[in-house]
């Protein structure tokens, strides 16, 4: 059995109801309990697959969006001349600031469960998610913002998403 499968089973059994069901099956070897255990595992595994898919889609779509935005910004720079200096302004930043676009990731979440999961995060964790998903910043840019290494940002982001995934799969 691969380490990925072992982690999924360990995570499944980390929930008290699932562990009790597994222990009951080991004790009784009842086919009814086995079927119930199988059904619970199927539900659990399906949630993990869906959440994994959503995270991958978000990741790749955010990267694609970021690439499009950077290309757009490089082609559509608005510059204003004043006496002897030139100020470069990205018009979309001005527009989003003007309409009161929120930088808080929680303001962009429509799922109630995800909203409450994000609300439980620390301010730093919320800021990292906001910079990744709202501001579309790369790990390198976030590392520079916080004054830490790119690896630390990547590890933090991964841990945050793993914690949210665990909370969302435990219903």
PDB file of C-alpha atoms in Angstrom, residues 7-153:
ATOM      1  CA  UNK A   7      -2.484   8.679   4.759  1.00  0.00           C
ATOM      2  CA  UNK A   8      -6.058   8.607   3.448  1.00  0.00           C
ATOM      3  CA  UNK A   9      -6.909   5.603   5.605  1.00  0.00           C
ATOM      4  CA  UNK A  10      -5.209   7.164   8.645  1.00  0.00           C
ATOM      5  CA  UNK A  11      -7.144  10.390   8.067  1.00  0.00           C
ATOM      6  CA  UNK A  12     -10.398   8.442   7.685  1.00  0.00           C
ATOM      7  CA  UNK A  13      -9.753   6.569  10.931  1.00  0.00           C
ATOM      8  CA  UNK A  14      -8.787   9.757  12.764  1.00  0.00           C
ATOM      9  CA  UNK A  15     -12.486  10.614  12.999  1.00  0.00           C
ATOM     10  CA  UNK A  16     -14.014   9.000  16.109  1.00  0.00           C
ATOM     11  CA  UNK A  17     -17.163   7.686  14.396  1.00  0.00           C
ATOM     12  CA  UNK A  18     -15.152   6.000  11.651  1.00  0.00           C
ATOM     13  CA  UNK A  19     -12.683   4.525  14.119  1.00  0.00           C
ATOM     14  CA  UNK A  20     -15.497   3.119  16.252  1.00  0.00           C
ATOM     15  CA  UNK A  21     -17.145   1.615  13.173  1.00  0.00           C
ATOM     16  CA  UNK A  22     -13.834   0.011  12.162  1.00  0.00           C
ATOM     17  CA  UNK A  23     -13.268  -1.383  15.663  1.00  0.00           C
ATOM     18  CA  UNK A  24     -16.826  -2.747  15.727  1.00  0.00           C
ATOM     19  CA  UNK A  25     -16.186  -4.501  12.434  1.00  0.00           C
ATOM     20  CA  UNK A  26     -12.920  -5.994  13.676  1.00  0.00           C
ATOM     21  CA  UNK A  27     -14.697  -7.299  16.744  1.00  0.00           C
ATOM     22  CA  UNK A  28     -17.876  -8.655  15.100  1.00  0.00           C
ATOM     23  CA  UNK A  29     -16.898  -9.239  11.442  1.00  0.00           C
ATOM     24  CA  UNK A  30     -20.498  -8.313  10.634  1.00  0.00           C
ATOM     25  CA  UNK A  31     -21.286  -7.846   6.934  1.00  0.00           C
ATOM     26  CA  UNK A  32     -23.717  -5.036   7.808  1.00  0.00           C
ATOM     27  CA  UNK A  33     -21.015  -3.101   9.666  1.00  0.00           C
ATOM     28  CA  UNK A  34     -18.574  -3.774   6.832  1.00  0.00           C
ATOM     29  CA  UNK A  35     -21.056  -2.320   4.309  1.00  0.00           C
ATOM     30  CA  UNK A  36     -21.627   0.698   6.548  1.00  0.00           C
ATOM     31  CA  UNK A  37     -17.858   1.175   6.891  1.00  0.00           C
ATOM     32  CA  UNK A  38     -17.421   0.897   3.115  1.00  0.00           C
ATOM     33  CA  UNK A  39     -20.160   3.480   2.518  1.00  0.00           C
ATOM     34  CA  UNK A  40     -18.616   5.921   4.983  1.00  0.00           C
ATOM     35  CA  UNK A  41     -15.209   5.493   3.383  1.00  0.00           C
ATOM     36  CA  UNK A  42     -16.670   6.034  -0.100  1.00  0.00           C
ATOM     37  CA  UNK A  43     -18.282   9.291   1.070  1.00  0.00           C
ATOM     38  CA  UNK A  44     -15.034  10.384   2.739  1.00  0.00           C
ATOM     39  CA  UNK A  45     -12.929   9.510  -0.304  1.00  0.00           C
ATOM     40  CA  UNK A  46     -15.349  11.275  -2.662  1.00  0.00           C
ATOM     41  CA  UNK A  47     -15.088  14.458  -0.586  1.00  0.00           C
ATOM     42  CA  UNK A  48     -11.287  14.274  -0.735  1.00  0.00           C
ATOM     43  CA  UNK A  49     -11.346  13.770  -4.502  1.00  0.00           C
ATOM     44  CA  UNK A  50     -13.737  16.674  -5.027  1.00  0.00           C
ATOM     45  CA  UNK A  51     -11.786  18.977  -2.741  1.00  0.00           C
ATOM     46  CA  UNK A  52      -8.515  17.964  -4.379  1.00  0.00           C
ATOM     47  CA  UNK A  53      -9.993  18.669  -7.795  1.00  0.00           C
ATOM     48  CA  UNK A  54     -11.303  22.078  -6.707  1.00  0.00           C
ATOM     49  CA  UNK A  55      -7.937  23.026  -5.231  1.00  0.00           C
ATOM     50  CA  UNK A  56      -6.122  21.995  -8.427  1.00  0.00           C
ATOM     51  CA  UNK A  57      -8.592  23.893 -10.585  1.00  0.00           C
ATOM     52  CA  UNK A  58      -8.237  26.991  -8.395  1.00  0.00           C
ATOM     53  CA  UNK A  59      -4.477  26.713  -8.503  1.00  0.00           C
ATOM     54  CA  UNK A  60      -4.183  26.365 -12.277  1.00  0.00           C
ATOM     55  CA  UNK A  61      -6.927  28.875 -13.030  1.00  0.00           C
ATOM     56  CA  UNK A  62      -5.326  31.424 -10.714  1.00  0.00           C
ATOM     57  CA  UNK A  63      -1.966  30.896 -12.442  1.00  0.00           C
ATOM     58  CA  UNK A  64      -3.579  31.257 -15.872  1.00  0.00           C
ATOM     59  CA  UNK A  65      -5.444  34.352 -14.723  1.00  0.00           C
ATOM     60  CA  UNK A  66      -2.235  35.788 -13.293  1.00  0.00           C
ATOM     61  CA  UNK A  67      -0.410  35.227 -16.587  1.00  0.00           C
ATOM     62  CA  UNK A  68      -3.206  36.924 -18.520  1.00  0.00           C
ATOM     63  CA  UNK A  69      -3.280  39.848 -16.098  1.00  0.00           C
ATOM     64  CA  UNK A  70       0.487  40.344 -16.208  1.00  0.00           C
ATOM     65  CA  UNK A  71       0.415  40.288 -20.005  1.00  0.00           C
ATOM     66  CA  UNK A  72      -2.479  42.733 -19.978  1.00  0.00           C
ATOM     67  CA  UNK A  73      -0.680  45.037 -17.519  1.00  0.00           C
ATOM     68  CA  UNK A  74       2.490  45.004 -19.580  1.00  0.00           C
ATOM     69  CA  UNK A  75       0.545  46.007 -22.696  1.00  0.00           C
ATOM     70  CA  UNK A  76      -1.863  48.493 -21.118  1.00  0.00           C
ATOM     71  CA  UNK A  77       0.153  50.790 -18.918  1.00  0.00           C
ATOM     72  CA  UNK A  78      -1.393  54.170 -18.272  1.00  0.00           C
ATOM     73  CA  UNK A  79       1.218  56.842 -17.719  1.00  0.00           C
ATOM     74  CA  UNK A  80       0.681  60.417 -16.666  1.00  0.00           C
ATOM     75  CA  UNK A  81       3.275  63.085 -17.322  1.00  0.00           C
ATOM     76  CA  UNK A  82       3.976  65.770 -14.783  1.00  0.00           C
ATOM     77  CA  UNK A  83       6.776  68.262 -15.172  1.00  0.00           C
ATOM     78  CA  UNK A  84       9.855  66.090 -15.196  1.00  0.00           C
ATOM     79  CA  UNK A  85       8.737  62.760 -13.759  1.00  0.00           C
ATOM     80  CA  UNK A  86       6.473  60.041 -15.072  1.00  0.00           C
ATOM     81  CA  UNK A  87       4.151  58.100 -12.804  1.00  0.00           C
ATOM     82  CA  UNK A  88       3.070  54.652 -13.930  1.00  0.00           C
ATOM     83  CA  UNK A  89      -0.387  53.578 -12.832  1.00  0.00           C
ATOM     84  CA  UNK A  90      -2.057  50.305 -13.605  1.00  0.00           C
ATOM     85  CA  UNK A  91      -5.621  51.286 -14.372  1.00  0.00           C
ATOM     86  CA  UNK A  92      -7.146  48.110 -12.924  1.00  0.00           C
ATOM     87  CA  UNK A  93      -5.545  48.763  -9.533  1.00  0.00           C
ATOM     88  CA  UNK A  94      -6.979  52.260  -9.516  1.00  0.00           C
ATOM     89  CA  UNK A  95     -10.391  50.962 -10.534  1.00  0.00           C
ATOM     90  CA  UNK A  96     -10.491  48.202  -7.905  1.00  0.00           C
ATOM     91  CA  UNK A  97      -9.393  50.647  -5.199  1.00  0.00           C
ATOM     92  CA  UNK A  98     -12.000  53.128  -6.362  1.00  0.00           C
ATOM     93  CA  UNK A  99     -14.917  50.689  -6.161  1.00  0.00           C
ATOM     94  CA  UNK A 100     -13.856  49.372  -2.769  1.00  0.00           C
ATOM     95  CA  UNK A 101     -12.579  45.966  -3.863  1.00  0.00           C
ATOM     96  CA  UNK A 102     -11.848  43.943  -0.716  1.00  0.00           C
ATOM     97  CA  UNK A 103      -8.452  42.364  -0.111  1.00  0.00           C
ATOM     98  CA  UNK A 104      -9.877  40.004   2.543  1.00  0.00           C
ATOM     99  CA  UNK A 105     -10.318  36.507   1.122  1.00  0.00           C
ATOM    100  CA  UNK A 106     -13.306  35.840   3.386  1.00  0.00           C
ATOM    101  CA  UNK A 107     -15.232  38.535   1.501  1.00  0.00           C
ATOM    102  CA  UNK A 108     -14.886  36.521  -1.715  1.00  0.00           C
ATOM    103  CA  UNK A 109     -16.143  33.163  -0.393  1.00  0.00           C
ATOM    104  CA  UNK A 110     -19.677  32.025  -1.174  1.00  0.00           C
ATOM    105  CA  UNK A 111     -19.530  28.601   0.516  1.00  0.00           C
ATOM    106  CA  UNK A 112     -20.678  28.827   4.126  1.00  0.00           C
ATOM    107  CA  UNK A 113     -18.467  25.937   5.290  1.00  0.00           C
ATOM    108  CA  UNK A 114     -15.407  27.359   3.550  1.00  0.00           C
ATOM    109  CA  UNK A 115     -16.181  30.819   4.939  1.00  0.00           C
ATOM    110  CA  UNK A 116     -16.244  29.551   8.538  1.00  0.00           C
ATOM    111  CA  UNK A 117     -13.098  27.472   7.955  1.00  0.00           C
ATOM    112  CA  UNK A 118     -11.265  30.552   6.713  1.00  0.00           C
ATOM    113  CA  UNK A 119     -12.555  32.664   9.604  1.00  0.00           C
ATOM    114  CA  UNK A 120     -10.833  30.232  12.014  1.00  0.00           C
ATOM    115  CA  UNK A 121      -7.418  30.899  10.467  1.00  0.00           C
ATOM    116  CA  UNK A 122      -4.901  33.271  11.999  1.00  0.00           C
ATOM    117  CA  UNK A 123      -4.549  36.752  10.508  1.00  0.00           C
ATOM    118  CA  UNK A 124      -1.243  35.798   8.878  1.00  0.00           C
ATOM    119  CA  UNK A 125      -2.785  32.676   7.313  1.00  0.00           C
ATOM    120  CA  UNK A 126      -5.716  34.713   5.965  1.00  0.00           C
ATOM    121  CA  UNK A 127      -3.278  37.286   4.606  1.00  0.00           C
ATOM    122  CA  UNK A 128      -1.308  34.574   2.778  1.00  0.00           C
ATOM    123  CA  UNK A 129      -4.487  33.178   1.199  1.00  0.00           C
ATOM    124  CA  UNK A 130      -5.620  36.676   0.263  1.00  0.00           C
ATOM    125  CA  UNK A 131      -2.310  37.439  -1.392  1.00  0.00           C
ATOM    126  CA  UNK A 132      -2.413  34.143  -3.313  1.00  0.00           C
ATOM    127  CA  UNK A 133      -6.044  34.035  -4.410  1.00  0.00           C
ATOM    128  CA  UNK A 134      -7.223  37.666  -4.311  1.00  0.00           C
ATOM    129  CA  UNK A 135      -4.081  39.594  -5.222  1.00  0.00           C
ATOM    130  CA  UNK A 136      -2.777  36.775  -7.461  1.00  0.00           C
ATOM    131  CA  UNK A 137       0.736  37.112  -6.042  1.00  0.00           C
ATOM    132  CA  UNK A 138       3.402  34.468  -6.579  1.00  0.00           C
ATOM    133  CA  UNK A 139       5.180  32.719  -3.713  1.00  0.00           C
ATOM    134  CA  UNK A 140       8.258  34.808  -4.456  1.00  0.00           C
ATOM    135  CA  UNK A 141       6.277  38.068  -4.194  1.00  0.00           C
ATOM    136  CA  UNK A 142       4.628  36.929  -0.950  1.00  0.00           C
ATOM    137  CA  UNK A 143       8.020  35.906   0.464  1.00  0.00           C
ATOM    138  CA  UNK A 144       9.344  39.369  -0.323  1.00  0.00           C
ATOM    139  CA  UNK A 145       6.242  40.950   1.270  1.00  0.00           C
ATOM    140  CA  UNK A 146       6.697  39.013   4.542  1.00  0.00           C
ATOM    141  CA  UNK A 147      10.506  38.986   4.440  1.00  0.00           C
ATOM    142  CA  UNK A 148      10.687  35.184   4.546  1.00  0.00           C
ATOM    143  CA  UNK A 149      11.832  32.479   2.144  1.00  0.00           C
ATOM    144  CA  UNK A 150       9.789  31.298  -0.817  1.00  0.00           C
ATOM    145  CA  UNK A 151       9.866  27.770   0.630  1.00  0.00           C
ATOM    146  CA  UNK A 152       8.350  29.026   3.890  1.00  0.00           C
ATOM    147  CA  UNK A 153       5.504  30.636   1.953  1.00  0.00           C
TER     148      UNK A 153
END
